[in-house]
PDB file with SEQRES, HELIX, SHEET and CRYST1 records, atoms N, CA, C and O in Angstrom:
SEQRES   1 A   56  MET ASP LYS ASN ARG THR GLU GLY ALA LYS ASN GLN VAL          
SEQRES   2 A   56  LYS GLY THR VAL LYS GLU VAL ALA GLY LYS VAL THR GLY          
SEQRES   3 A   56  ASP LYS ALA GLN GLU LEU GLU GLY LYS ALA GLN LYS THR          
SEQRES   4 A   56  VAL GLY LYS VAL GLN SER GLU VAL GLY LYS ALA LYS ASP          
SEQRES   5 A   56  SER ALA ARG HIS                                              
HELIX    1 AA1 LYS A    3  VAL A   24  1                                  22    
HELIX    2 AA2 GLN A   30  ARG A   55  1                                  26    
CRYST1    1.000    1.000    1.000  90.00  90.00  90.00 P 1           1          
ATOM      1  N   MET A   1      -9.620  -1.985  15.270  1.00  0.00           N  
ATOM      2  CA  MET A   1      -9.296  -1.771  13.476  1.00  0.00           C  
ATOM      3  C   MET A   1      -7.837  -2.257  14.146  1.00  0.00           C  
ATOM      4  O   MET A   1      -7.629  -2.180  15.356  1.00  0.00           O  
ATOM      5  N   ASP A   2      -6.762  -2.821  13.085  1.00  0.00           N  
ATOM      6  CA  ASP A   2      -5.544  -2.933  13.262  1.00  0.00           C  
ATOM      7  C   ASP A   2      -4.552  -2.448  12.462  1.00  0.00           C  
ATOM      8  O   ASP A   2      -4.381  -2.264  11.257  1.00  0.00           O  
ATOM      9  N   LYS A   3      -3.832  -2.265  13.671  1.00  0.00           N  
ATOM     10  CA  LYS A   3      -2.180  -0.892  12.330  1.00  0.00           C  
ATOM     11  C   LYS A   3      -2.233  -1.768  10.915  1.00  0.00           C  
ATOM     12  O   LYS A   3      -2.288  -1.093   9.887  1.00  0.00           O  
ATOM     13  N   ASN A   4      -2.223  -2.992  10.798  1.00  0.00           N  
ATOM     14  CA  ASN A   4      -1.567  -3.577   9.395  1.00  0.00           C  
ATOM     15  C   ASN A   4      -2.956  -2.346   8.504  1.00  0.00           C  
ATOM     16  O   ASN A   4      -2.784  -1.713   7.462  1.00  0.00           O  
ATOM     17  N   ARG A   5      -4.308  -2.379   9.442  1.00  0.00           N  
ATOM     18  CA  ARG A   5      -4.808  -2.137   8.097  1.00  0.00           C  
ATOM     19  C   ARG A   5      -4.841  -0.409   7.626  1.00  0.00           C  
ATOM     20  O   ARG A   5      -5.084   0.003   6.491  1.00  0.00           O  
ATOM     21  N   THR A   6      -4.505   0.479   8.912  1.00  0.00           N  
ATOM     22  CA  THR A   6      -4.070   1.664   8.168  1.00  0.00           C  
ATOM     23  C   THR A   6      -2.584   2.096   7.606  1.00  0.00           C  
ATOM     24  O   THR A   6      -2.206   3.031   6.901  1.00  0.00           O  
ATOM     25  N   GLU A   7      -1.861   0.901   8.290  1.00  0.00           N  
ATOM     26  CA  GLU A   7      -0.499   1.790   7.518  1.00  0.00           C  
ATOM     27  C   GLU A   7      -0.482   1.114   5.815  1.00  0.00           C  
ATOM     28  O   GLU A   7      -0.229   1.509   4.677  1.00  0.00           O  
ATOM     29  N   GLY A   8      -0.902  -0.077   6.477  1.00  0.00           N  
ATOM     30  CA  GLY A   8      -1.553  -0.472   4.511  1.00  0.00           C  
ATOM     31  C   GLY A   8      -2.285   0.158   3.419  1.00  0.00           C  
ATOM     32  O   GLY A   8      -2.221  -0.322   2.288  1.00  0.00           O  
ATOM     33  N   ALA A   9      -2.900   1.079   3.645  1.00  0.00           N  
ATOM     34  CA  ALA A   9      -3.905   2.132   3.627  1.00  0.00           C  
ATOM     35  C   ALA A   9      -3.045   3.260   3.048  1.00  0.00           C  
ATOM     36  O   ALA A   9      -3.247   3.644   1.896  1.00  0.00           O  
ATOM     37  N   LYS A  10      -1.928   3.894   3.949  1.00  0.00           N  
ATOM     38  CA  LYS A  10      -0.765   4.449   3.757  1.00  0.00           C  
ATOM     39  C   LYS A  10      -0.115   4.052   2.695  1.00  0.00           C  
ATOM     40  O   LYS A  10       0.157   5.058   2.039  1.00  0.00           O  
ATOM     41  N   ASN A  11       0.264   3.137   2.202  1.00  0.00           N  
ATOM     42  CA  ASN A  11       1.319   2.271   1.420  1.00  0.00           C  
ATOM     43  C   ASN A  11       0.533   2.344   0.558  1.00  0.00           C  
ATOM     44  O   ASN A  11       0.979   3.357   0.018  1.00  0.00           O  
ATOM     45  N   GLN A  12      -0.424   2.037  -0.106  1.00  0.00           N  
ATOM     46  CA  GLN A  12      -1.412   1.883  -1.254  1.00  0.00           C  
ATOM     47  C   GLN A  12      -0.925   3.234  -1.478  1.00  0.00           C  
ATOM     48  O   GLN A  12       0.107   3.363  -2.137  1.00  0.00           O  
ATOM     49  N   VAL A  13      -1.695   4.557  -0.891  1.00  0.00           N  
ATOM     50  CA  VAL A  13      -1.631   5.861  -1.410  1.00  0.00           C  
ATOM     51  C   VAL A  13      -0.314   6.143  -1.887  1.00  0.00           C  
ATOM     52  O   VAL A  13      -0.136   5.968  -3.092  1.00  0.00           O  
ATOM     53  N   LYS A  14       0.865   6.636  -1.037  1.00  0.00           N  
ATOM     54  CA  LYS A  14       1.552   6.763  -1.431  1.00  0.00           C  
ATOM     55  C   LYS A  14       2.633   5.600  -2.498  1.00  0.00           C  
ATOM     56  O   LYS A  14       3.812   5.763  -2.814  1.00  0.00           O  
ATOM     57  N   GLY A  15       1.941   4.752  -2.758  1.00  0.00           N  
ATOM     58  CA  GLY A  15       2.596   3.504  -4.126  1.00  0.00           C  
ATOM     59  C   GLY A  15       2.273   3.862  -5.739  1.00  0.00           C  
ATOM     60  O   GLY A  15       2.792   3.735  -6.848  1.00  0.00           O  
ATOM     61  N   THR A  16       0.611   4.593  -4.871  1.00  0.00           N  
ATOM     62  CA  THR A  16       0.084   5.117  -6.364  1.00  0.00           C  
ATOM     63  C   THR A  16       0.424   6.832  -6.435  1.00  0.00           C  
ATOM     64  O   THR A  16       0.200   7.231  -7.578  1.00  0.00           O  
ATOM     65  N   VAL A  17       0.854   7.823  -5.614  1.00  0.00           N  
ATOM     66  CA  VAL A  17       1.593   9.001  -6.226  1.00  0.00           C  
ATOM     67  C   VAL A  17       2.650   8.670  -6.901  1.00  0.00           C  
ATOM     68  O   VAL A  17       2.800   9.254  -7.975  1.00  0.00           O  
ATOM     69  N   LYS A  18       3.811   7.526  -6.434  1.00  0.00           N  
ATOM     70  CA  LYS A  18       5.069   7.204  -6.970  1.00  0.00           C  
ATOM     71  C   LYS A  18       5.227   6.464  -8.356  1.00  0.00           C  
ATOM     72  O   LYS A  18       6.176   6.342  -9.131  1.00  0.00           O  
ATOM     73  N   GLU A  19       3.771   5.968  -8.362  1.00  0.00           N  
ATOM     74  CA  GLU A  19       4.059   5.871  -9.728  1.00  0.00           C  
ATOM     75  C   GLU A  19       2.974   6.768 -10.749  1.00  0.00           C  
ATOM     76  O   GLU A  19       3.011   6.712 -11.978  1.00  0.00           O  
ATOM     77  N   VAL A  20       2.188   7.446 -10.097  1.00  0.00           N  
ATOM     78  CA  VAL A  20       1.540   8.210 -11.112  1.00  0.00           C  
ATOM     79  C   VAL A  20       2.986   9.211 -11.474  1.00  0.00           C  
ATOM     80  O   VAL A  20       3.503   9.255 -12.590  1.00  0.00           O  
ATOM     81  N   ALA A  21       3.465   9.962 -10.284  1.00  0.00           N  
ATOM     82  CA  ALA A  21       4.763  10.119 -10.622  1.00  0.00           C  
ATOM     83  C   ALA A  21       5.629   9.813 -11.830  1.00  0.00           C  
ATOM     84  O   ALA A  21       5.546  10.290 -12.962  1.00  0.00           O  
ATOM     85  N   GLY A  22       6.057   9.360 -11.588  1.00  0.00           N  
ATOM     86  CA  GLY A  22       6.977   8.315 -11.637  1.00  0.00           C  
ATOM     87  C   GLY A  22       6.357   8.195 -13.834  1.00  0.00           C  
ATOM     88  O   GLY A  22       6.926   8.476 -14.889  1.00  0.00           O  
ATOM     89  N   LYS A  23       5.137   7.701 -13.508  1.00  0.00           N  
ATOM     90  CA  LYS A  23       4.543   7.879 -15.301  1.00  0.00           C  
ATOM     91  C   LYS A  23       4.821   9.553 -16.045  1.00  0.00           C  
ATOM     92  O   LYS A  23       5.468   9.669 -17.085  1.00  0.00           O  
ATOM     93  N   VAL A  24       4.261  10.665 -15.364  1.00  0.00           N  
ATOM     94  CA  VAL A  24       4.152  11.488 -15.955  1.00  0.00           C  
ATOM     95  C   VAL A  24       5.866  11.820 -16.073  1.00  0.00           C  
ATOM     96  O   VAL A  24       6.257  11.931 -17.235  1.00  0.00           O  
ATOM     97  N   THR A  25       6.557  11.929 -15.363  1.00  0.00           N  
ATOM     98  CA  THR A  25       7.906  11.775 -15.790  1.00  0.00           C  
ATOM     99  C   THR A  25       8.795  10.750 -16.273  1.00  0.00           C  
ATOM    100  O   THR A  25       9.973  10.481 -16.041  1.00  0.00           O  
ATOM    101  N   GLY A  26       7.820  10.207 -17.078  1.00  0.00           N  
ATOM    102  CA  GLY A  26       8.781   8.847 -17.804  1.00  0.00           C  
ATOM    103  C   GLY A  26       9.897   8.264 -16.775  1.00  0.00           C  
ATOM    104  O   GLY A  26      10.999   7.892 -17.177  1.00  0.00           O  
ATOM    105  N   ASP A  27       9.447   8.213 -15.203  1.00  0.00           N  
ATOM    106  CA  ASP A  27      11.229   7.071 -14.460  1.00  0.00           C  
ATOM    107  C   ASP A  27      10.256   6.154 -14.102  1.00  0.00           C  
ATOM    108  O   ASP A  27       9.168   6.125 -13.528  1.00  0.00           O  
ATOM    109  N   LYS A  28      11.401   5.083 -14.898  1.00  0.00           N  
ATOM    110  CA  LYS A  28      10.425   3.840 -15.001  1.00  0.00           C  
ATOM    111  C   LYS A  28      10.622   3.730 -13.050  1.00  0.00           C  
ATOM    112  O   LYS A  28       9.683   3.812 -12.259  1.00  0.00           O  
ATOM    113  N   ALA A  29      11.571   3.603 -12.812  1.00  0.00           N  
ATOM    114  CA  ALA A  29      11.542   2.918 -10.953  1.00  0.00           C  
ATOM    115  C   ALA A  29      11.184   3.591 -10.841  1.00  0.00           C  
ATOM    116  O   ALA A  29      10.271   2.805 -10.589  1.00  0.00           O  
ATOM    117  N   GLN A  30      10.706   4.768 -10.687  1.00  0.00           N  
ATOM    118  CA  GLN A  30       9.845   5.345  -9.358  1.00  0.00           C  
ATOM    119  C   GLN A  30       8.325   4.772  -9.450  1.00  0.00           C  
ATOM    120  O   GLN A  30       7.554   4.595  -8.506  1.00  0.00           O  
ATOM    121  N   GLU A  31       7.991   4.423 -11.440  1.00  0.00           N  
ATOM    122  CA  GLU A  31       7.109   4.297 -11.644  1.00  0.00           C  
ATOM    123  C   GLU A  31       6.770   2.759 -10.652  1.00  0.00           C  
ATOM    124  O   GLU A  31       5.867   2.660  -9.821  1.00  0.00           O  
ATOM    125  N   LEU A  32       8.063   1.351 -11.136  1.00  0.00           N  
ATOM    126  CA  LEU A  32       7.888   0.537 -10.307  1.00  0.00           C  
ATOM    127  C   LEU A  32       7.958   0.359  -9.152  1.00  0.00           C  
ATOM    128  O   LEU A  32       7.550  -0.745  -8.791  1.00  0.00           O  
ATOM    129  N   GLU A  33       8.435   1.217  -8.154  1.00  0.00           N  
ATOM    130  CA  GLU A  33       9.071   1.381  -6.881  1.00  0.00           C  
ATOM    131  C   GLU A  33       7.674   1.591  -6.346  1.00  0.00           C  
ATOM    132  O   GLU A  33       7.559   0.851  -5.369  1.00  0.00           O  
ATOM    133  N   GLY A  34       6.028   2.597  -6.649  1.00  0.00           N  
ATOM    134  CA  GLY A  34       5.097   2.611  -6.855  1.00  0.00           C  
ATOM    135  C   GLY A  34       4.284   1.664  -6.535  1.00  0.00           C  
ATOM    136  O   GLY A  34       3.570   1.476  -5.550  1.00  0.00           O  
ATOM    137  N   LYS A  35       4.540   0.900  -7.803  1.00  0.00           N  
ATOM    138  CA  LYS A  35       3.716   0.015  -7.788  1.00  0.00           C  
ATOM    139  C   LYS A  35       3.795  -1.951  -7.091  1.00  0.00           C  
ATOM    140  O   LYS A  35       3.116  -2.977  -7.112  1.00  0.00           O  
ATOM    141  N   ALA A  36       5.195  -1.401  -6.526  1.00  0.00           N  
ATOM    142  CA  ALA A  36       5.833  -2.454  -5.578  1.00  0.00           C  
ATOM    143  C   ALA A  36       5.329  -1.969  -3.929  1.00  0.00           C  
ATOM    144  O   ALA A  36       5.061  -2.834  -3.095  1.00  0.00           O  
ATOM    145  N   GLN A  37       5.258  -0.704  -3.654  1.00  0.00           N  
ATOM    146  CA  GLN A  37       4.785  -0.133  -2.423  1.00  0.00           C  
ATOM    147  C   GLN A  37       3.190  -0.536  -2.769  1.00  0.00           C  
ATOM    148  O   GLN A  37       2.416  -0.921  -1.893  1.00  0.00           O  
ATOM    149  N   LYS A  38       2.926  -0.430  -3.778  1.00  0.00           N  
ATOM    150  CA  LYS A  38       1.075  -0.577  -3.839  1.00  0.00           C  
ATOM    151  C   LYS A  38       0.620  -1.717  -2.961  1.00  0.00           C  
ATOM    152  O   LYS A  38      -0.213  -1.761  -2.056  1.00  0.00           O  
ATOM    153  N   THR A  39       1.736  -2.994  -3.713  1.00  0.00           N  
ATOM    154  CA  THR A  39       1.305  -3.846  -3.501  1.00  0.00           C  
ATOM    155  C   THR A  39       1.750  -4.501  -1.737  1.00  0.00           C  
ATOM    156  O   THR A  39       0.979  -5.226  -1.108  1.00  0.00           O  
ATOM    157  N   VAL A  40       2.827  -4.142  -1.319  1.00  0.00           N  
ATOM    158  CA  VAL A  40       2.899  -4.546  -0.220  1.00  0.00           C  
ATOM    159  C   VAL A  40       1.430  -3.722   0.830  1.00  0.00           C  
ATOM    160  O   VAL A  40       1.057  -4.140   1.926  1.00  0.00           O  
ATOM    161  N   GLY A  41       0.900  -2.624   0.149  1.00  0.00           N  
ATOM    162  CA  GLY A  41       0.162  -1.550   1.321  1.00  0.00           C  
ATOM    163  C   GLY A  41      -1.330  -3.061   1.194  1.00  0.00           C  
ATOM    164  O   GLY A  41      -2.117  -3.433   2.065  1.00  0.00           O  
ATOM    165  N   LYS A  42      -1.126  -3.620  -0.482  1.00  0.00           N  
ATOM    166  CA  LYS A  42      -2.631  -4.558  -0.217  1.00  0.00           C  
ATOM    167  C   LYS A  42      -2.276  -5.543   0.391  1.00  0.00           C  
ATOM    168  O   LYS A  42      -3.150  -6.409   0.367  1.00  0.00           O  
ATOM    169  N   VAL A  43      -1.166  -5.895   1.071  1.00  0.00           N  
ATOM    170  CA  VAL A  43      -0.841  -7.143   1.205  1.00  0.00           C  
ATOM    171  C   VAL A  43      -1.443  -6.999   2.776  1.00  0.00           C  
ATOM    172  O   VAL A  43      -2.345  -7.661   3.288  1.00  0.00           O  
ATOM    173  N   GLN A  44      -0.443  -5.643   3.516  1.00  0.00           N  
ATOM    174  CA  GLN A  44      -0.491  -5.232   4.671  1.00  0.00           C  
ATOM    175  C   GLN A  44      -1.883  -5.278   5.172  1.00  0.00           C  
ATOM    176  O   GLN A  44      -2.222  -5.800   6.234  1.00  0.00           O  
ATOM    177  N   SER A  45      -2.870  -4.537   4.098  1.00  0.00           N  
ATOM    178  CA  SER A  45      -4.269  -4.495   5.037  1.00  0.00           C  
ATOM    179  C   SER A  45      -4.642  -5.595   5.207  1.00  0.00           C  
ATOM    180  O   SER A  45      -4.618  -5.948   6.386  1.00  0.00           O  
ATOM    181  N   GLU A  46      -5.229  -6.807   4.010  1.00  0.00           N  
ATOM    182  CA  GLU A  46      -5.551  -7.959   3.636  1.00  0.00           C  
ATOM    183  C   GLU A  46      -4.871  -8.355   4.961  1.00  0.00           C  
ATOM    184  O   GLU A  46      -5.762  -8.711   5.731  1.00  0.00           O  
ATOM    185  N   VAL A  47      -3.733  -8.435   5.510  1.00  0.00           N  
ATOM    186  CA  VAL A  47      -3.127  -8.519   6.602  1.00  0.00           C  
ATOM    187  C   VAL A  47      -4.638  -8.258   7.831  1.00  0.00           C  
ATOM    188  O   VAL A  47      -5.373  -9.139   8.278  1.00  0.00           O  
ATOM    189  N   GLY A  48      -4.688  -6.920   8.069  1.00  0.00           N  
ATOM    190  CA  GLY A  48      -5.077  -6.261   8.980  1.00  0.00           C  
ATOM    191  C   GLY A  48      -6.662  -7.217   9.282  1.00  0.00           C  
ATOM    192  O   GLY A  48      -7.194  -7.754  10.254  1.00  0.00           O  
ATOM    193  N   LYS A  49      -6.897  -7.075   8.187  1.00  0.00           N  
ATOM    194  CA  LYS A  49      -8.073  -7.277   7.728  1.00  0.00           C  
ATOM    195  C   LYS A  49      -8.339  -9.039   8.913  1.00  0.00           C  
ATOM    196  O   LYS A  49      -9.071  -9.354   9.851  1.00  0.00           O  
ATOM    197  N   ALA A  50      -7.243  -9.710   8.095  1.00  0.00           N  
ATOM    198  CA  ALA A  50      -7.738 -11.418   8.787  1.00  0.00           C  
ATOM    199  C   ALA A  50      -7.879 -10.867  10.950  1.00  0.00           C  
ATOM    200  O   ALA A  50      -8.610 -11.107  11.911  1.00  0.00           O  
ATOM    201  N   LYS A  51      -6.342  -9.871  10.544  1.00  0.00           N  
ATOM    202  CA  LYS A  51      -6.528 -10.148  13.160  1.00  0.00           C  
ATOM    203  C   LYS A  51      -7.874  -9.286  13.313  1.00  0.00           C  
ATOM    204  O   LYS A  51      -8.575  -9.746  14.214  1.00  0.00           O  
ATOM    205  N   ASP A  52      -8.419  -8.180  12.692  1.00  0.00           N  
ATOM    206  CA  ASP A  52      -9.109  -8.560  13.345  1.00  0.00           C  
ATOM    207  C   ASP A  52     -10.410  -9.508  12.719  1.00  0.00           C  
ATOM    208  O   ASP A  52     -10.958  -9.648  13.812  1.00  0.00           O  
ATOM    209  N   SER A  53     -11.047 -10.042  12.048  1.00  0.00           N  
ATOM    210  CA  SER A  53     -11.741 -11.129  11.977  1.00  0.00           C  
ATOM    211  C   SER A  53     -10.873 -11.781  12.479  1.00  0.00           C  
ATOM    212  O   SER A  53     -10.265 -11.949  11.422  1.00  0.00           O  
ATOM    213  N   ALA A  54      -9.991 -12.558  13.541  1.00  0.00           N  
ATOM    214  CA  ALA A  54      -9.795 -13.726  14.178  1.00  0.00           C  
ATOM    215  C   ALA A  54     -10.140 -13.331  15.605  1.00  0.00           C  
ATOM    216  O   ALA A  54     -10.472 -14.029  16.563  1.00  0.00           O  
ATOM    217  N   ARG A  55      -9.914 -11.574  15.439  1.00  0.00           N  
ATOM    218  CA  ARG A  55     -10.163 -11.377  17.364  1.00  0.00           C  
ATOM    219  C   ARG A  55     -11.774 -10.886  17.502  1.00  0.00           C  
ATOM    220  O   ARG A  55     -12.212 -10.509  18.589  1.00  0.00           O  
ATOM    221  N   HIS A  56     -12.484 -10.922  16.467  1.00  0.00           N  
ATOM    222  CA  HIS A  56     -14.477 -10.820  16.556  1.00  0.00           C  
ATOM    223  C   HIS A  56     -14.315 -11.913  16.182  1.00  0.00           C  
ATOM    224  O   HIS A  56     -15.284 -12.640  15.962  1.00  0.00           O  
TER     225      HIS A  56                                                      
END                                                                             
């Protein structure tokens, strides 16, 4: 499994936590930061999937 897939999954989880924490506390900046990190994680995971597919 490509490293990008695991790092992407980590970023998605961290982003979700930040997003929820931002919603709970009313911190819009943290909420948006979490959403952005989730998006980065999703893209990173897709890159990893593509690299894995290219290897096989």
